[in-house]
Each structure stands twice: as structure tokens, then as C-alpha cells.
XYZ file of C-alpha atoms in Angstrom:
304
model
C 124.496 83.038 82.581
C 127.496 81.332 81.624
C 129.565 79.097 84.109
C 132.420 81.140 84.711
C 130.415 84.238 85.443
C 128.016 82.143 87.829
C 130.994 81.411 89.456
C 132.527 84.969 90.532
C 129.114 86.241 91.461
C 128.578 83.135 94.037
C 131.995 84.065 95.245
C 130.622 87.679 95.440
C 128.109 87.060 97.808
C 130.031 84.362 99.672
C 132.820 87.262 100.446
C 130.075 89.621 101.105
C 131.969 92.259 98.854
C 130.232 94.743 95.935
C 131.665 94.837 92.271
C 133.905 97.882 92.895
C 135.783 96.071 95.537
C 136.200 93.351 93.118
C 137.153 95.470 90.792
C 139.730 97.226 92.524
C 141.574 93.916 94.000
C 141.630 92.571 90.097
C 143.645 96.019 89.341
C 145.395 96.507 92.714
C 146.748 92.792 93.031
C 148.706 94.092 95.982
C 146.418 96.831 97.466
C 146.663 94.959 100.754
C 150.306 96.101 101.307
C 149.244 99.508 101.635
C 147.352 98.655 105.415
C 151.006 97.598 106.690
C 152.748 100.472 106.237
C 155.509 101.416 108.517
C 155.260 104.054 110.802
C 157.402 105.968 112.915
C 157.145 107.053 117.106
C 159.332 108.622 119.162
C 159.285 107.956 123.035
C 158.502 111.322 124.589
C 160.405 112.581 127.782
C 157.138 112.473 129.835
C 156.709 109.157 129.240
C 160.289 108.030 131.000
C 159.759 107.068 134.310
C 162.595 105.328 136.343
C 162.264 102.842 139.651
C 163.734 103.774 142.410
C 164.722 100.039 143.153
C 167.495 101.060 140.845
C 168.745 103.880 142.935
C 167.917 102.165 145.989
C 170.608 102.345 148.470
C 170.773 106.303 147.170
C 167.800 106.640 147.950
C 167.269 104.761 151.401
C 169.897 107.596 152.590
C 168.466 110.402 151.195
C 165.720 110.301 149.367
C 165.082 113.988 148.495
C 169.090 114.346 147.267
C 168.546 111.224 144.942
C 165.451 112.511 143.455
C 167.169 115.631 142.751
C 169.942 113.916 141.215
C 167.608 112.251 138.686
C 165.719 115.284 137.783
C 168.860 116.341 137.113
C 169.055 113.901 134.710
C 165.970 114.887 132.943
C 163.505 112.232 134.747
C 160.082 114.076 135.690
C 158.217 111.149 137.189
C 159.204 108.158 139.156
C 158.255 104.783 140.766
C 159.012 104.059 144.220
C 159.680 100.822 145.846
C 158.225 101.658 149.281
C 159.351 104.555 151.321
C 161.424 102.689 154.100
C 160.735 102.759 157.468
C 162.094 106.425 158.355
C 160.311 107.904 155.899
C 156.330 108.339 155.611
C 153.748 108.780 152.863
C 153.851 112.910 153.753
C 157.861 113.452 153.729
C 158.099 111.202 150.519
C 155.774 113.666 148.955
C 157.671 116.735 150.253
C 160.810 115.283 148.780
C 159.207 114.509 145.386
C 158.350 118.765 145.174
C 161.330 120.061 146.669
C 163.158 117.936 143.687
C 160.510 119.101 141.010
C 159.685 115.277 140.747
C 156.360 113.378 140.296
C 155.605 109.942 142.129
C 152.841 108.491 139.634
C 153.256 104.710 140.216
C 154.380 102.886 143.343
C 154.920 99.134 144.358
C 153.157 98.900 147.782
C 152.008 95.847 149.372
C 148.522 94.389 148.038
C 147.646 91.773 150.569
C 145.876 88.525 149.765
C 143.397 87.397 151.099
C 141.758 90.952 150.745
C 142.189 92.981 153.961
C 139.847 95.999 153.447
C 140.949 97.873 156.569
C 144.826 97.929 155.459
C 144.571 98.037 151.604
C 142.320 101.563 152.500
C 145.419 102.563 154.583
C 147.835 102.260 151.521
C 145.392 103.857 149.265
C 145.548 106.617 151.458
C 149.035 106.778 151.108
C 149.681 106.594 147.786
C 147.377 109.467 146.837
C 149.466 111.448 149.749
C 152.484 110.630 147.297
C 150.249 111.827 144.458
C 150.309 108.193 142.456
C 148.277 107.596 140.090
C 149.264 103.200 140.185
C 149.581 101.269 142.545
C 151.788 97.877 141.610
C 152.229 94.710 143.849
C 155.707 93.617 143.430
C 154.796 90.001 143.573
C 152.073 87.836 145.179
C 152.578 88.458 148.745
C 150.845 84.662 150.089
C 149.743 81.767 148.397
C 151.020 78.698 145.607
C 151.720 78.223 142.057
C 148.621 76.297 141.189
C 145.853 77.330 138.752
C 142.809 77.866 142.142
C 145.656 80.219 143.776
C 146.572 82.464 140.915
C 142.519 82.744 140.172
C 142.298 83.444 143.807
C 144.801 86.291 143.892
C 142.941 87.635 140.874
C 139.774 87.961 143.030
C 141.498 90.012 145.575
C 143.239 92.420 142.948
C 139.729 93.126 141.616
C 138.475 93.940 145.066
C 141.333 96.086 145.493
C 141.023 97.643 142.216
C 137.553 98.552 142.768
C 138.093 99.913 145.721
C 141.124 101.979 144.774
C 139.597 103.668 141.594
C 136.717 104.456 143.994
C 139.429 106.428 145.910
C 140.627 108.396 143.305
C 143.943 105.765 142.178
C 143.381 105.189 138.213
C 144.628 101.689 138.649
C 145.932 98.746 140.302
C 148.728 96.316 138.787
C 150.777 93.071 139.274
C 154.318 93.398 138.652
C 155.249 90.654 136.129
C 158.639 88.858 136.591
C 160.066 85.454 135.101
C 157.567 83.092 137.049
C 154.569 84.446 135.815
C 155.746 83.572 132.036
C 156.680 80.152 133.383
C 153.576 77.289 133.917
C 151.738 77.348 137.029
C 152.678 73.847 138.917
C 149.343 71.850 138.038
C 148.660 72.833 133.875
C 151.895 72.640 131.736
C 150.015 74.718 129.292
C 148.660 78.017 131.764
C 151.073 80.524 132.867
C 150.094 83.357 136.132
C 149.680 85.592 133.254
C 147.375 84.098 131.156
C 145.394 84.016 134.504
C 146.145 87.487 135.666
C 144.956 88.825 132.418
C 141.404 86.437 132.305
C 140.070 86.588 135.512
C 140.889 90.430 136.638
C 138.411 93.157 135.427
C 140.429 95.564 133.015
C 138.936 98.356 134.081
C 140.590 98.068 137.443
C 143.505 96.105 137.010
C 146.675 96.141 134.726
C 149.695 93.660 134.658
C 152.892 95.866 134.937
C 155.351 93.674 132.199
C 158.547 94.177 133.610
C 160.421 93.347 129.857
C 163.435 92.170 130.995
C 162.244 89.368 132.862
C 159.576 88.323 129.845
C 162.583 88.178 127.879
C 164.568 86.118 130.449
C 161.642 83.405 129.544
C 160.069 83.851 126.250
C 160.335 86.545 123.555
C 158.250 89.659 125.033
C 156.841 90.633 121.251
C 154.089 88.015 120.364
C 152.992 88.528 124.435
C 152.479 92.424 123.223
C 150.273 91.264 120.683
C 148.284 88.392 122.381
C 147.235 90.848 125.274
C 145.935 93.746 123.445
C 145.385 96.692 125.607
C 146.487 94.602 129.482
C 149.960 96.383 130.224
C 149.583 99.539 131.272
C 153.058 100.060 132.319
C 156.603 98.927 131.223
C 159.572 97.975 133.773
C 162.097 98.868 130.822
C 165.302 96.097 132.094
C 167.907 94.906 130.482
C 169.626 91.043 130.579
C 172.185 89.639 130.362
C 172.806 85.713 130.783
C 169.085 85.612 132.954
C 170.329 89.134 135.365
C 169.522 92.602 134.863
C 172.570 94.826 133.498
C 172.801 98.456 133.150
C 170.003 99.716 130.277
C 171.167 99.509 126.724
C 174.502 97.410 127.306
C 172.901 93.968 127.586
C 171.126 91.146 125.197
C 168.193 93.224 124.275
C 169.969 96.885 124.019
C 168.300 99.693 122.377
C 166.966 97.822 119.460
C 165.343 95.040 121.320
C 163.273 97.996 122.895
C 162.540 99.570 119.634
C 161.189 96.476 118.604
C 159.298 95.963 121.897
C 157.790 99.147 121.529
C 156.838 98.883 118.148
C 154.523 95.820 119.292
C 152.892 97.508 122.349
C 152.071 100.524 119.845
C 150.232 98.020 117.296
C 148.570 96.236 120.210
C 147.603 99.328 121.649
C 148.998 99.016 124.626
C 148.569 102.003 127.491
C 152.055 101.546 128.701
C 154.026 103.144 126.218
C 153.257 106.281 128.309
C 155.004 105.027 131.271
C 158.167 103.399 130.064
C 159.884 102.627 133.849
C 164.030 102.192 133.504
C 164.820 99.542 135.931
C 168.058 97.813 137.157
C 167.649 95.843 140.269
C 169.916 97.435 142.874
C 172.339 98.728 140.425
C 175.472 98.725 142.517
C 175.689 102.805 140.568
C 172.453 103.689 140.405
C 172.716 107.038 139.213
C 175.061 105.689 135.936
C 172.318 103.695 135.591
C 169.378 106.100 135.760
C 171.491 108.290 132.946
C 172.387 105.096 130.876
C 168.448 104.387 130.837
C 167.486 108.158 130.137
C 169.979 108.435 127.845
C 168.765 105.329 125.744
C 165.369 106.255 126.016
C 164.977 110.164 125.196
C 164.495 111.147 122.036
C 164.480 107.147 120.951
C 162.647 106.293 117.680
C 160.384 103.226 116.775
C 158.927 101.481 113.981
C 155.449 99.928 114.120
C 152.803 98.719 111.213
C 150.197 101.975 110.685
């Protein structure tokens, strides 16, 4: 055997690949270009959600009249932001049909420490309202350090557990600038990297609200480093660090399609609930159509 030929079949077994492979790489220099593709999505109606945060001093005042306002619209599903204290769990619900609207997620208080006795009472509630998620808005007690993040972790796992027991698919954390920002004691950890390690994925999502990842750090190579963790999207737009009306700020329609595009080749869940959000739009309803209007029939590229 000469030297040369010694060579390529050491390689061969080093690689771990058979002659035809070989063979085809020698005549197909660039077959590898072929795996990266593009491919193209388009965001389905079902999949638009909206938070009623946006529409929130609408919908403090009547809720029923603002849900049928956004059905209207062509929104089928919402997130609320807690009923306020004249309405209940039941007359939230009754709203939601008479308007031909669905309640799938809400952002409901998940207390740390664990309270088992009150968590089961807002279970109860939200499959009244017929959700399907359940989202803290924040971390309702505790610090910034490394021990309290890993702490709160604990309790969404109990909660989680607890919830899917009940019949609630799953639990979330609602993600905004500080949990992309270092927690106080490791300049190189961030809430999320902790939120996504120490919770049990079969329980517990992170809700990335995108607007606020943006505010802090470009929301694309987070897609891709938590494959499969973000089960829902808060849909926001910025402008100079606030939220502005959807599609009219720094990241506009093609900073989404780009978004999405990552969460599709990451495989992320929440490409099926795509939540328009604008903090206490001072015109909610302009900015519920804005967002629908951006979002329906929207295209995306990703690598197939």
C-alpha cells in the first residue's frame, strides 16, 4: 500500500465514514449547502394571541365589550393580566364566550416561597377561565443573587408539578430586561440562564417577552442557545428602551421575521402562541389592530 492511499483510508476510519460518502464529498465539493436551505412559514391566525395589558384600561371597564372589540379584529385567543377586583374567575369566562374569545394563557400570581394552599386556589381559577398557561409576571419576593433565582426555580417546579397534575399544560416566568441582565453576585450568569437550568422542562417554560430581550441583547442567538425553553412569545416592540405600538418601532416587522425564523430552527413551542403586547398602550385597540395586522398572514424565512 502506497503512502498516499494509507493515508485516506486512516482518515476513513478516523471520520468513521464508508467509501461512497467519500466518494460523493470528492464529486459534491459543496453537497453541504444543500442541509441549509431556506425555507418559508407563515404565522397562522390561531397562533396570534394578544395581552390584555395592552388594552388594559378598556378592559378594566368592560371587559366583555373589549374582548368583543378584538375578536372583531380577528384575535381568537388572549392573555389576561389578572381579572381586577370586580371581576371573578367565572364572569371572566362568561365574557370570553359571549365575545367568541379563548383565554389560553394568563399572568396570575405564583408566590415564592411555595404556598400550596393558594397556588391550588389560582389553579382553580385559571382552568375556570379555560387557560391552558399560567405565567408569573415577575418574581413576586426575593434578590438578584445566584441562591435566590435557584430558589425561585424550586418553587416554579413545585408549582408546575402541581399545576399539570390539575389539568394546566404549563407554568412560565415572564421574561423582561432584568433577567437578560447579570444577577448581582456572577458578572457572567443572567436569571435566565438560571430559570432555564434548574426548572424541569416538562413543567416549566420561560415566556420571552422579545421586546425587552431586545432592549438588552439581540433576542436571535438566545433562540438558538435555549432550544425548545420558550413556549410562548410576548411579541413588543421598542423604541429607545420603551414599548411602541407593534411594527412602528426599532425591530418592526422584519426584526420579527427574523426572530421567528430562529425560534422555528431552534424548535421552539412558542411560535404557536405569538402574544402582541404594548404596555398600557394609551389606544389599545389601534394597538391590538396594528399588532394583528403585522402579524396575520406574515411570512418567515428559516434554514430547513
Amino acid at each position: 500500500m502506497d503512502e498516499a492511499l494509507g493515508h485516506v483510508l486512516s482518515r476513513r476510519r478516523l471520520l468513521g465514514v464508508g467509501a461512497a460518502a467519500a466518494a460523493l464529498v470528492a464529486t459534491r465539493p459543496f453537497a453541504g449547502v444543500a442541509a441549509a436551505k431556506q425555507c418559508t412559514a407563515t404565522v397562522k391566525d390561531t397562533d396570534i394571541s394578544i395581552q390584555l395589558f395592552t388594552t388594559l384600561l378598556l378592559a378594566n371597564a368592560s371587559p366583555e365589550a373589549t374582548l368583543t372589540a378584538l375578536r372583531e379584529i380577528g384575535y381568537t385567543k388572549v392573555e389576561h393580566a389578572g381579572f381586577g377586583s370586580a371581576v371573578t374567575a367565572a364572569n371572566f369566562r362568561t365574557a370570553c364566550d359571549n365575545a367568541g374569545i379563548k383565554c389560553t394563557s394568563g399572568h396570575m400570581t405564583i408566590g415564592h416561597p411555595y404556598n400550596d394552599t393558594a397556588w391550588k386556589t389560582t389553579v382553580e381559577d385559571a382552568l375556570t377561565v379555560g387557560q391552558i398557561y399560567i405565567n408569573a409576571a415577575s418574581k413576586s419576593a426575593g434578590g438578584n443573587t445566584k441562591k435566590d433565582w435557584i430558589a425561585y426555580a424550586r418553587t416554579l417546579n413545585k408549582a408546575g408539578a402541581v399545576a399539570r397534575k390539575e389539568g394546566i399544560k404549563h407554568i412560565g416566568h415572564h421574561c423582561h430586561g432584568g433577567e437578560w441582565q447579570p444577577v448581582d453576585d456572577d458578572p457572567k450568569l443572567r436569571p435566565v440562564d438560571i430559570l432555564v437550568k434548574y426548572t424541569n422542562p416538562k413543567h416549566v417554560h420561560v415566556q420571552n417577552d422579545l421586546g425587552w430581550c431586545f432592549s438588552v441583547t439581540d433576542p436571535v442567538p438566545q433562540l438558538k442557545k435555549f432550544p425548545g425553553r420558550f413556549w410562548q412569545f410576548h411579541v413588543k416592540d421598542m423604541r429607545g428602551g420603551f414599548p411602541t405600538y407593534p411594527g412602528t418601532g426599532e425591530i418592526g416587522p422584519d426584526g420579527f421575521r427574523r426572530m421567528f425564523g430562529a425560534a422555528k430552527e431552534s424548535k421552539q413551542p412558542g411560535l404557536t402562541e405569538l402574544i402582541i403586547e404594548q404596555d398600557a398602550a394609551a389606544t389599545g385597540l389601534e394597538a391590538a389592530k396594528l399588532g394583528w395586522d403585522m402579524l396575520h398572514g406574515m411570512e418567515y424565512s428559516y434554514k430547513c
